[in-house]
C-alpha cells in the first residue's frame, strides 16, 4: 500500500503523525511546501520520514538554503521555489 501526504507549513504536524503511525505497514510519500527555514532544518535534522517513500519539499522562504540542504540526495529532495 502507498499513502501520499500533502502539507504546507505547520500543516506538517498531522502528516508527521500519519508517517509515524503507518510507516511500518505502508510506503508513505510526502509533498511539503514550507517557507520557514528553521522549521525545514528541524524537520530534516530529526528525519521524521518514511525512508522507503519519496519526500519532495518545496522551500519558498527568502533566506538562502544552506548547501547541505540544497545538495541533499536519497529519497529527500528540497526544491527552491
PDB file of C-alpha atoms in Angstrom:
ATOM      1  CA  UNK A   1       0.000   0.000   0.000  1.00  0.00           C
ATOM      2  CA  UNK A   2       1.041   3.572  -0.685  1.00  0.00           C
ATOM      3  CA  UNK A   3      -0.047   6.763   1.002  1.00  0.00           C
ATOM      4  CA  UNK A   4       0.510  10.294  -0.339  1.00  0.00           C
ATOM      5  CA  UNK A   5       0.592  13.126   2.174  1.00  0.00           C
ATOM      6  CA  UNK A   6       0.446  16.779   1.104  1.00  0.00           C
ATOM      7  CA  UNK A   7       1.164  19.520   3.641  1.00  0.00           C
ATOM      8  CA  UNK A   8       2.092  23.172   3.847  1.00  0.00           C
ATOM      9  CA  UNK A   9       3.850  24.997   6.673  1.00  0.00           C
ATOM     10  CA  UNK A  10       2.794  23.902  10.136  1.00  0.00           C
ATOM     11  CA  UNK A  11       0.336  21.501   8.482  1.00  0.00           C
ATOM     12  CA  UNK A  12       3.260  19.080   8.557  1.00  0.00           C
ATOM     13  CA  UNK A  13       2.255  18.209  12.138  1.00  0.00           C
ATOM     14  CA  UNK A  14      -0.662  15.885  11.257  1.00  0.00           C
ATOM     15  CA  UNK A  15       1.400  14.484   8.373  1.00  0.00           C
ATOM     16  CA  UNK A  16       4.159  13.551  10.848  1.00  0.00           C
ATOM     17  CA  UNK A  17       1.594  11.747  12.989  1.00  0.00           C
ATOM     18  CA  UNK A  18       0.432   9.767   9.941  1.00  0.00           C
ATOM     19  CA  UNK A  19       4.029   8.942   8.971  1.00  0.00           C
ATOM     20  CA  UNK A  20       4.762   7.620  12.447  1.00  0.00           C
ATOM     21  CA  UNK A  21       1.515   5.678  12.625  1.00  0.00           C
ATOM     22  CA  UNK A  22       1.670   3.975   9.232  1.00  0.00           C
ATOM     23  CA  UNK A  23       5.295   3.765   8.057  1.00  0.00           C
ATOM     24  CA  UNK A  24       5.637   0.193   9.270  1.00  0.00           C
ATOM     25  CA  UNK A  25       2.655  -1.007   7.227  1.00  0.00           C
ATOM     26  CA  UNK A  26       2.774   1.089   4.038  1.00  0.00           C
ATOM     27  CA  UNK A  27       5.014   3.258   1.904  1.00  0.00           C
ATOM     28  CA  UNK A  28       4.436   6.926   2.671  1.00  0.00           C
ATOM     29  CA  UNK A  29       5.269   9.654   0.147  1.00  0.00           C
ATOM     30  CA  UNK A  30       5.322  13.297   1.210  1.00  0.00           C
ATOM     31  CA  UNK A  31       4.935  16.612  -0.605  1.00  0.00           C
ATOM     32  CA  UNK A  32       5.546  19.580   1.700  1.00  0.00           C
ATOM     33  CA  UNK A  33       5.704  23.307   0.999  1.00  0.00           C
ATOM     34  CA  UNK A  34       7.472  25.373   3.670  1.00  0.00           C
ATOM     35  CA  UNK A  35       8.850  28.904   3.883  1.00  0.00           C
ATOM     36  CA  UNK A  36      10.332  28.816   7.403  1.00  0.00           C
ATOM     37  CA  UNK A  37      13.987  27.764   7.137  1.00  0.00           C
ATOM     38  CA  UNK A  38      14.231  26.884  10.840  1.00  0.00           C
ATOM     39  CA  UNK A  39      11.223  24.567  10.553  1.00  0.00           C
ATOM     40  CA  UNK A  40      12.752  22.907   7.498  1.00  0.00           C
ATOM     41  CA  UNK A  41      16.119  22.443   9.230  1.00  0.00           C
ATOM     42  CA  UNK A  42      14.462  20.971  12.336  1.00  0.00           C
ATOM     43  CA  UNK A  43      12.391  18.585  10.252  1.00  0.00           C
ATOM     44  CA  UNK A  44      15.393  17.384   8.227  1.00  0.00           C
ATOM     45  CA  UNK A  45      17.593  17.066  11.318  1.00  0.00           C
ATOM     46  CA  UNK A  46      15.104  14.803  13.074  1.00  0.00           C
ATOM     47  CA  UNK A  47      14.150  12.950   9.857  1.00  0.00           C
ATOM     48  CA  UNK A  48      10.541  12.157  10.649  1.00  0.00           C
ATOM     49  CA  UNK A  49      10.300  10.498   7.261  1.00  0.00           C
ATOM     50  CA  UNK A  50       9.482   7.171   5.734  1.00  0.00           C
ATOM     51  CA  UNK A  51      12.810   6.112   4.277  1.00  0.00           C
ATOM     52  CA  UNK A  52      11.065   3.843   1.745  1.00  0.00           C
ATOM     53  CA  UNK A  53       8.905   6.612   0.305  1.00  0.00           C
ATOM     54  CA  UNK A  54       9.889   9.734  -1.578  1.00  0.00           C
ATOM     55  CA  UNK A  55       9.833  13.142   0.072  1.00  0.00           C
ATOM     56  CA  UNK A  56       9.593  16.319  -2.003  1.00  0.00           C
ATOM     57  CA  UNK A  57       9.945  19.593  -0.118  1.00  0.00           C
ATOM     58  CA  UNK A  58       9.289  22.941  -1.804  1.00  0.00           C
ATOM     59  CA  UNK A  59      11.141  25.670   0.098  1.00  0.00           C
ATOM     60  CA  UNK A  60       9.589  29.092  -0.597  1.00  0.00           C
ATOM     61  CA  UNK A  61      11.365  31.202   2.031  1.00  0.00           C
ATOM     62  CA  UNK A  62      13.582  34.207   1.403  1.00  0.00           C
ATOM     63  CA  UNK A  63      16.587  33.081   3.471  1.00  0.00           C
ATOM     64  CA  UNK A  64      19.201  31.212   1.447  1.00  0.00           C
ATOM     65  CA  UNK A  65      19.306  27.456   1.846  1.00  0.00           C
ATOM     66  CA  UNK A  66      22.479  26.013   3.369  1.00  0.00           C
ATOM     67  CA  UNK A  67      24.464  23.976   0.822  1.00  0.00           C
ATOM     68  CA  UNK A  68      23.963  20.809   2.873  1.00  0.00           C
ATOM     69  CA  UNK A  69      20.206  21.088   2.348  1.00  0.00           C
ATOM     70  CA  UNK A  70      20.431  22.088  -1.320  1.00  0.00           C
ATOM     71  CA  UNK A  71      22.735  19.175  -2.060  1.00  0.00           C
ATOM     72  CA  UNK A  72      20.559  16.597  -0.296  1.00  0.00           C
ATOM     73  CA  UNK A  73      20.097  13.289  -2.033  1.00  0.00           C
ATOM     74  CA  UNK A  74      18.458   9.948  -1.475  1.00  0.00           C
ATOM     75  CA  UNK A  75      14.726   9.923  -1.049  1.00  0.00           C
ATOM     76  CA  UNK A  76      14.570  13.562   0.143  1.00  0.00           C
ATOM     77  CA  UNK A  77      14.585  16.330  -2.443  1.00  0.00           C
ATOM     78  CA  UNK A  78      14.427  20.008  -1.468  1.00  0.00           C
ATOM     79  CA  UNK A  79      13.383  22.294  -4.307  1.00  0.00           C
ATOM     80  CA  UNK A  80      13.753  26.048  -4.002  1.00  0.00           C
ATOM     81  CA  UNK A  81      10.673  27.801  -5.312  1.00  0.00           C
TER      82      UNK A  81
END
